[in-house]
mmCIF file of C-alpha atoms in Angstrom:
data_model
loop_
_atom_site.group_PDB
_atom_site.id
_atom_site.type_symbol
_atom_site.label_atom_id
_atom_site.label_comp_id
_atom_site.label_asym_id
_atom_site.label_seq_id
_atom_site.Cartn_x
_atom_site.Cartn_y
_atom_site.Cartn_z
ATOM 1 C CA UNK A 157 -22.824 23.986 -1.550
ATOM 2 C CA UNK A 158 -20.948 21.853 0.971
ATOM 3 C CA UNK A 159 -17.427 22.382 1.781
ATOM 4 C CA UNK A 160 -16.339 19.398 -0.196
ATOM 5 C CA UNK A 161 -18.214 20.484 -3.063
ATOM 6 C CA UNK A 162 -16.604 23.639 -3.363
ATOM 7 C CA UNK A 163 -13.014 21.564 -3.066
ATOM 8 C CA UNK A 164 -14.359 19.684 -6.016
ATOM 9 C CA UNK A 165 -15.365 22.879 -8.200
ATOM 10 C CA UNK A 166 -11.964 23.744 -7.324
ATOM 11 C CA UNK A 167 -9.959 20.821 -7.871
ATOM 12 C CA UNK A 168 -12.164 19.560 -11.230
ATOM 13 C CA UNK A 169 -10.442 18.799 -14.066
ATOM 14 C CA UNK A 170 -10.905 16.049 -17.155
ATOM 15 C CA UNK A 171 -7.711 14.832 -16.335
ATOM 16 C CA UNK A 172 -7.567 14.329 -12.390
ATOM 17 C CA UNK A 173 -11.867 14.028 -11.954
ATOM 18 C CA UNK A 174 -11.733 10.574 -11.122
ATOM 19 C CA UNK A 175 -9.271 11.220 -8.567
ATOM 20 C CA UNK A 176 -10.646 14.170 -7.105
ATOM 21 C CA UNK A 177 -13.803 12.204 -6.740
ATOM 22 C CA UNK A 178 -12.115 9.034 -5.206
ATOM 23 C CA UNK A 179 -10.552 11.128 -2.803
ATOM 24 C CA UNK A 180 -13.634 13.023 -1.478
ATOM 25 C CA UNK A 181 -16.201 9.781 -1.539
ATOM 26 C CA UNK A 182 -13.285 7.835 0.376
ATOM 27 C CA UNK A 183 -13.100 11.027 2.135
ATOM 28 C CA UNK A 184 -16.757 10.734 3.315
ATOM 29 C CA UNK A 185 -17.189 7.208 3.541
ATOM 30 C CA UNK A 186 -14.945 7.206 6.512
ATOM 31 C CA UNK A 187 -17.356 8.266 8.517
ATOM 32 C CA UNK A 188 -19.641 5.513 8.291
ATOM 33 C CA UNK A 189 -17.038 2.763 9.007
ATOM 34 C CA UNK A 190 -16.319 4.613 11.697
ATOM 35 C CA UNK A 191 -19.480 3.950 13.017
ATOM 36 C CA UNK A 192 -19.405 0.439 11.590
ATOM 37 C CA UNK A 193 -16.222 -0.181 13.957
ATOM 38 C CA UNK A 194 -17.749 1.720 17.174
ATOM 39 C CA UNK A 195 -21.433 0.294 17.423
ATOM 40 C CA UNK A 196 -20.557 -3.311 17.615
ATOM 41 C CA UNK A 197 -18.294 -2.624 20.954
ATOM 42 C CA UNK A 198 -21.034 -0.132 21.961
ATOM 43 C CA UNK A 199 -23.508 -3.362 21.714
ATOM 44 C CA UNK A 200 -21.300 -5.961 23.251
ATOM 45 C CA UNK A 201 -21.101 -3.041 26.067
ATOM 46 C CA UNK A 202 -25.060 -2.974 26.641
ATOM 47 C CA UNK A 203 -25.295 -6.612 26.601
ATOM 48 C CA UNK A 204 -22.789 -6.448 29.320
ATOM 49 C CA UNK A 205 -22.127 -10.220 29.713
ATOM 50 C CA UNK A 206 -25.886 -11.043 29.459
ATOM 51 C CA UNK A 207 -26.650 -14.302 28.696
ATOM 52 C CA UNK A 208 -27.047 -14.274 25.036
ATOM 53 C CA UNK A 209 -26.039 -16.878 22.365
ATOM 54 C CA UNK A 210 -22.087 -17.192 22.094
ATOM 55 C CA UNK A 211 -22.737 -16.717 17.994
ATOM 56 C CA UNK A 212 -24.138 -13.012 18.840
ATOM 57 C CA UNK A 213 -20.215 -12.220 19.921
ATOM 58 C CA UNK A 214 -19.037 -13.928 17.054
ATOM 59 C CA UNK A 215 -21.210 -11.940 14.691
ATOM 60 C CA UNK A 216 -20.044 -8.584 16.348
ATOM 61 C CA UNK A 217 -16.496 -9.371 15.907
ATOM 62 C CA UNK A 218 -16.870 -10.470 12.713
ATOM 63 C CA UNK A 219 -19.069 -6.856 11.594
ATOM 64 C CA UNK A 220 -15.653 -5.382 13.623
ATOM 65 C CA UNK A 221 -13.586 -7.164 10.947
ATOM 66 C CA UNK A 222 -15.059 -5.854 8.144
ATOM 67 C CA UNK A 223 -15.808 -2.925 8.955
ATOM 68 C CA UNK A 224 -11.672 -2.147 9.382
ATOM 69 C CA UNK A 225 -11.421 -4.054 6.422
ATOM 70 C CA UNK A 226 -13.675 -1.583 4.411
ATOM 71 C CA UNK A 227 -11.785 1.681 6.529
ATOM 72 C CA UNK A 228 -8.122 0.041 5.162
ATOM 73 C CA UNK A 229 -9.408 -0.079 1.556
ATOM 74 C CA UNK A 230 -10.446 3.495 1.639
ATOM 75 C CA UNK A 231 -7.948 4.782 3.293
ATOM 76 C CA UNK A 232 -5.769 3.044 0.821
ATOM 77 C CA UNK A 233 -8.206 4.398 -2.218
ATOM 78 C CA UNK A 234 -7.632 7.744 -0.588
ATOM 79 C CA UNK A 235 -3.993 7.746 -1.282
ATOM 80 C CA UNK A 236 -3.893 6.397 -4.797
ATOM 81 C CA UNK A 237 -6.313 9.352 -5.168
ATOM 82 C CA UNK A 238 -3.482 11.687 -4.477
ATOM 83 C CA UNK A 239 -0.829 10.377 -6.323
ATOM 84 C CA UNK A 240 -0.012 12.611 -9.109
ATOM 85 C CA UNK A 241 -2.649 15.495 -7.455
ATOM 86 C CA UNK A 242 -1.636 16.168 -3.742
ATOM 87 C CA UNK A 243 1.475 16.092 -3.776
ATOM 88 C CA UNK A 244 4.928 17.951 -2.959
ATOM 89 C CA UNK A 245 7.821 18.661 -6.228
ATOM 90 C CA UNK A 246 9.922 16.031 -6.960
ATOM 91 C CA UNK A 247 13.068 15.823 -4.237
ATOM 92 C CA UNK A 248 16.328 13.551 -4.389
ATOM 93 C CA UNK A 249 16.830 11.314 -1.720
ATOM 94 C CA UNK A 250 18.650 8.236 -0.676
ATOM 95 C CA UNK A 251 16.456 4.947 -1.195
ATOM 96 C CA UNK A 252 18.430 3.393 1.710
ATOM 97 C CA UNK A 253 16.739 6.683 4.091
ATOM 98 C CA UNK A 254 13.349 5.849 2.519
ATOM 99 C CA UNK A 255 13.088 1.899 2.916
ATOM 100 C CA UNK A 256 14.847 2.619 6.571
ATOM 101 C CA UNK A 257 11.927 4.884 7.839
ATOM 102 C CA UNK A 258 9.115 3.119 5.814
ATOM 103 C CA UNK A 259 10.586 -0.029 6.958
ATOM 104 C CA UNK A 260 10.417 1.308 11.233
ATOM 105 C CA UNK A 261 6.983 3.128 10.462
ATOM 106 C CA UNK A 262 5.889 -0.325 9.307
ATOM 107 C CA UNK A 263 6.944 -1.769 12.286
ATOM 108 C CA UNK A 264 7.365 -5.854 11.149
ATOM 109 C CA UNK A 265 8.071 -9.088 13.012
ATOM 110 C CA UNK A 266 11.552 -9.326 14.436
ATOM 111 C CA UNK A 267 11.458 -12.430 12.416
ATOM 112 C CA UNK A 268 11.500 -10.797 9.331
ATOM 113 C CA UNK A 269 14.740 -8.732 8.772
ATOM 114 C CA UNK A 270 15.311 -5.981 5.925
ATOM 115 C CA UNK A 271 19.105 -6.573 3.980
ATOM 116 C CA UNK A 272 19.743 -2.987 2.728
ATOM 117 C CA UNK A 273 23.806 -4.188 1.956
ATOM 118 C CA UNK A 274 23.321 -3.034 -1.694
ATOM 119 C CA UNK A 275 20.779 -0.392 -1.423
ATOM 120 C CA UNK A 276 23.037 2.164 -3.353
ATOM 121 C CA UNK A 277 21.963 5.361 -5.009
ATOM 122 C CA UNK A 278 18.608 7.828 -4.729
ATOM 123 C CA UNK A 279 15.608 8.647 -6.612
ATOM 124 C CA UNK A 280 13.676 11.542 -7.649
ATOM 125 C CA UNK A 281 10.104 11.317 -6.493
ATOM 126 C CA UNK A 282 7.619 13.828 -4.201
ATOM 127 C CA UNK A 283 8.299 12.796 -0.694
ATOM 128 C CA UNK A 284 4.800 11.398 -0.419
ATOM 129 C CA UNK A 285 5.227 9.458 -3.239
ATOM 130 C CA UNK A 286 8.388 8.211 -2.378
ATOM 131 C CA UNK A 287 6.954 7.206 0.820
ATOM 132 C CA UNK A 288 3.766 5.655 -0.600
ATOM 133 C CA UNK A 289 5.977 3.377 -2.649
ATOM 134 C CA UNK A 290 8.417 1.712 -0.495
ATOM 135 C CA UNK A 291 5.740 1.812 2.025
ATOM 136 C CA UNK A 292 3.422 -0.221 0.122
ATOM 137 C CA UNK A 293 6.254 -3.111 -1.570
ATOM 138 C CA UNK A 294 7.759 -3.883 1.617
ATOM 139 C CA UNK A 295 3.909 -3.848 3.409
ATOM 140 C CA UNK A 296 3.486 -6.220 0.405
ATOM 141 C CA UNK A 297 6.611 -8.351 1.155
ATOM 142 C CA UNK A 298 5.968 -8.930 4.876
ATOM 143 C CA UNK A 299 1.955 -9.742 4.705
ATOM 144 C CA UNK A 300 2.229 -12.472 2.036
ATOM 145 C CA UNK A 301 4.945 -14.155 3.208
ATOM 146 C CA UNK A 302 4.145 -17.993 3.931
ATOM 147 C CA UNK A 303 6.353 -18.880 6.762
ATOM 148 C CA UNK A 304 7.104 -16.761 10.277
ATOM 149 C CA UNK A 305 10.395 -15.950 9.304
ATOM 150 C CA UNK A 306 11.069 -13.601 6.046
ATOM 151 C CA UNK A 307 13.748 -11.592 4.589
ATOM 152 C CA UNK A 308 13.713 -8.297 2.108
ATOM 153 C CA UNK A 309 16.625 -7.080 0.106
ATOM 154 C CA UNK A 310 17.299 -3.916 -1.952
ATOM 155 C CA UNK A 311 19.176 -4.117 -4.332
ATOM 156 C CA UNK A 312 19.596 -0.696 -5.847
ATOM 157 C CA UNK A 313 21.530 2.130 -7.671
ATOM 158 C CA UNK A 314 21.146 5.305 -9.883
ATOM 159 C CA UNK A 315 23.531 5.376 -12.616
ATOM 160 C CA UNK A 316 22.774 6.590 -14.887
ATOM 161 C CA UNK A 317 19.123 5.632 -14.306
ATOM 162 C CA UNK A 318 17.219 4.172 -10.285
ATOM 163 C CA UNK A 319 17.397 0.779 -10.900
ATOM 164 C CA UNK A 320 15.460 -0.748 -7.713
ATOM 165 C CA UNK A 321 14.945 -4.684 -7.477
ATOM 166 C CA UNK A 322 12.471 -5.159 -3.801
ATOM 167 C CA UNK A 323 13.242 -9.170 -3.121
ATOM 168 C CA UNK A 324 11.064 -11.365 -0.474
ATOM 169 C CA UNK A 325 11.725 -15.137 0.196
ATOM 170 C CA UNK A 326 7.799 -15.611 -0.071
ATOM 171 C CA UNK A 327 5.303 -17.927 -2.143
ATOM 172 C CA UNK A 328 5.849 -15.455 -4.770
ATOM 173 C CA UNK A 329 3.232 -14.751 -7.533
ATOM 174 C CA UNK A 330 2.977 -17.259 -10.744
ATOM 175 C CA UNK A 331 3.725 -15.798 -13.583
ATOM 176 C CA UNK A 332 0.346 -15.646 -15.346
ATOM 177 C CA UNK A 333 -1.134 -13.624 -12.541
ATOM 178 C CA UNK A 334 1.536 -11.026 -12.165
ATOM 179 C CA UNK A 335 0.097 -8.281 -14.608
ATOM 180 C CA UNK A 336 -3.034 -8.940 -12.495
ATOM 181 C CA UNK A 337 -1.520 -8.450 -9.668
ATOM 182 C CA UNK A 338 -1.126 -4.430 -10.553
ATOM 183 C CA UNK A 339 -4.662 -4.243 -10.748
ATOM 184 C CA UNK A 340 -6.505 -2.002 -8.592
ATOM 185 C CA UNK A 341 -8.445 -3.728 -5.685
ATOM 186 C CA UNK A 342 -7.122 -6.893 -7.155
ATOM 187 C CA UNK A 343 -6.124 -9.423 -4.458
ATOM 188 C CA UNK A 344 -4.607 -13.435 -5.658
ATOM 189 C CA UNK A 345 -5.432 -14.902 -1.828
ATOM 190 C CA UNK A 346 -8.617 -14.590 0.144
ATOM 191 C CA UNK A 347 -9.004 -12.076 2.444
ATOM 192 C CA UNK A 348 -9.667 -14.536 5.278
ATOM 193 C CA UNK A 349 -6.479 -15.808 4.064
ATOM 194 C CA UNK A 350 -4.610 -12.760 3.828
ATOM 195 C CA UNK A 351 -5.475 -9.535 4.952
ATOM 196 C CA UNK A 352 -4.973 -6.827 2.220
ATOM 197 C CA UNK A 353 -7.030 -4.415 0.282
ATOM 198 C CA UNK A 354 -5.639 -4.715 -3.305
ATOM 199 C CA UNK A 355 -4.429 -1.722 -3.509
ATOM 200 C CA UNK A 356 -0.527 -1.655 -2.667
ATOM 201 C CA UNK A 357 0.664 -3.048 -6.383
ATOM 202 C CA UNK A 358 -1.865 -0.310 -8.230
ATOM 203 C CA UNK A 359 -0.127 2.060 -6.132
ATOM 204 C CA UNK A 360 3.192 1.077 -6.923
ATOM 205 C CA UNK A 361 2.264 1.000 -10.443
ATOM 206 C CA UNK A 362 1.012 4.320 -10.623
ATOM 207 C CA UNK A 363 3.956 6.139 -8.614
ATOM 208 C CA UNK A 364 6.443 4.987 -10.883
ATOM 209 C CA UNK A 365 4.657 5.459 -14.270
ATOM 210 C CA UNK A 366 3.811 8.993 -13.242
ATOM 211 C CA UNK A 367 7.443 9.154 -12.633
ATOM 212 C CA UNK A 368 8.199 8.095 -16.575
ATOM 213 C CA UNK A 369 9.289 4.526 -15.094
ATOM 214 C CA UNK A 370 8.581 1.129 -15.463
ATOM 215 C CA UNK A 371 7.571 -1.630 -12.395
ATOM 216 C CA UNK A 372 7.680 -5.429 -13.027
ATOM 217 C CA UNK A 373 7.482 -8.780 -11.511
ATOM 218 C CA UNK A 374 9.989 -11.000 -11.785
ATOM 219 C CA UNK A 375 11.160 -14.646 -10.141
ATOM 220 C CA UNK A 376 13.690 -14.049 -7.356
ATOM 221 C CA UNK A 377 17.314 -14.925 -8.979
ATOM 222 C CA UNK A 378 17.855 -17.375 -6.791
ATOM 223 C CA UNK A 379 15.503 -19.743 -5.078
ATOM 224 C CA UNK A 380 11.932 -18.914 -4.301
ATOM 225 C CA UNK A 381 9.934 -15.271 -3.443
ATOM 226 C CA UNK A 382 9.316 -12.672 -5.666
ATOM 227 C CA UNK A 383 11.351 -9.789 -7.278
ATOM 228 C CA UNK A 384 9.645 -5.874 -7.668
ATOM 229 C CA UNK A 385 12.068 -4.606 -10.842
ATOM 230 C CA UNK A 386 11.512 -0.746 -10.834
ATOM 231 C CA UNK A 387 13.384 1.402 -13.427
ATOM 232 C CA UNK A 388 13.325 5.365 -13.067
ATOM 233 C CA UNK A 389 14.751 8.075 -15.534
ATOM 234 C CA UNK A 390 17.305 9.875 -14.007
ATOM 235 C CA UNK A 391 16.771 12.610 -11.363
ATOM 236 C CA UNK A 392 17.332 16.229 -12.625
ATOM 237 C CA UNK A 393 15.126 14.752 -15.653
ATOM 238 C CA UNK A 394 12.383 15.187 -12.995
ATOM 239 C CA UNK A 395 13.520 18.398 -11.326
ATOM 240 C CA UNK A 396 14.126 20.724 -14.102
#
């Protein structure tokens, strides 16, 4: 019995098997993008500027691509794994101290600015989780944006309940593909287009449903972009 299989005799269950499964073939399929991402510089390395057709570049950068394509989709799978599974009891904390360190561990444009002016109030989440969620809405607000320049705003507070409205000045998403949107590995632009593995909105979805809330799209009240409504039951409902 490998070492993973004895984590999965351990961490089986009917209710988290999927998961635990997700997690440990994500887990193991690592290794071969890995590979995927190494090789193709090991080969333009051996060919060492030998006079080869320019397309034989072209096709090694573009195995490069997808091979960190496939590595950000599992790494992404990997996390949705271990929502719910891996991770910490619920804690209280300020959602303007989470969307400041997701926001710098994000690291965006300097043309696209963050307004936390009315991010009032905390939620009750697992740090992970807490992390995993901001992380992944304002990831999701920067990447689709349309134009160079962008701006985010909170709008938040937590009485009684989080109330938590994540706006962007993007395209925004028409209505009749917003419960699509949630899906998992579910992507509205091409790839080419857009880079993105699908994940972020499944991940949102299932952070704040496993938290007894509810997540929506909504238009932006005022002019264009796209509004992330998130509603969470109060906070010592989670702790005790």
């Amino acid at each position: 019995m490998t070492a993973d299989a004895g984590h999965l005799e351990k961490a089986g269950g009917a209710e988290d098997s999927f998961e635990t499964y997700l997690y440990l073939i994500t887990h193991d399929l690592r290794a071969c993008f890995r590979a995927l991402k190494t090789i193709p510089v090991w080969i333009a390395e051996d060919l060492n500027n030998a006079e080869v057709p320019a397309e034989v570049y072209a096709h090694l950068e573009m195995l490069t691509t997808q091979a960190l394509r496939g590595d950000r989709m599992l790494i992404d799978l990997r996390e949705f794994s271990r929502v719910g599974r891996l991770s910490s009891p619920p804690v209280t904390e300020d959602i303007r101290s989470i969307a400041e360190r997701c926001w710098k561990n994000l690291s965006p444009p300097d043309t696209v600015e963050l307004d936390l002016d009315q991010a009032e109030g905390a939620v009750t989440l697992p740090h992970e989780d807490a992390t995993r969620l901001f992380s992944a809405l304002l990831e999701n607000a920067v990447k689709h944006r349309d134009r160079p320049e962008g701006h985010v705003r909170i709008v938040s507070s937590s009485e009684p309940d989080a109330r938590i409205r994540i706006e962007d000045d993007g395209p925004g998403i028409a209505e009749e593909y917003r419960e699509k949107a949630f899906e998992l590995l579910t992507t509205l632009r091409p790839r080419d287009a857009c880079e993105g593995s699908g994940v972020g909105l499944a991940l949102a979805r299932k952070i704040v449903e496993a938290a007894g809330g509810v997540i929506g799209l909504e238009h932006v009240r005022a002019g264009r972009g796209l509004c992330v409504s998130i509603h969470l039951p109060k906070g010592e409902d989670l702790v005790n």
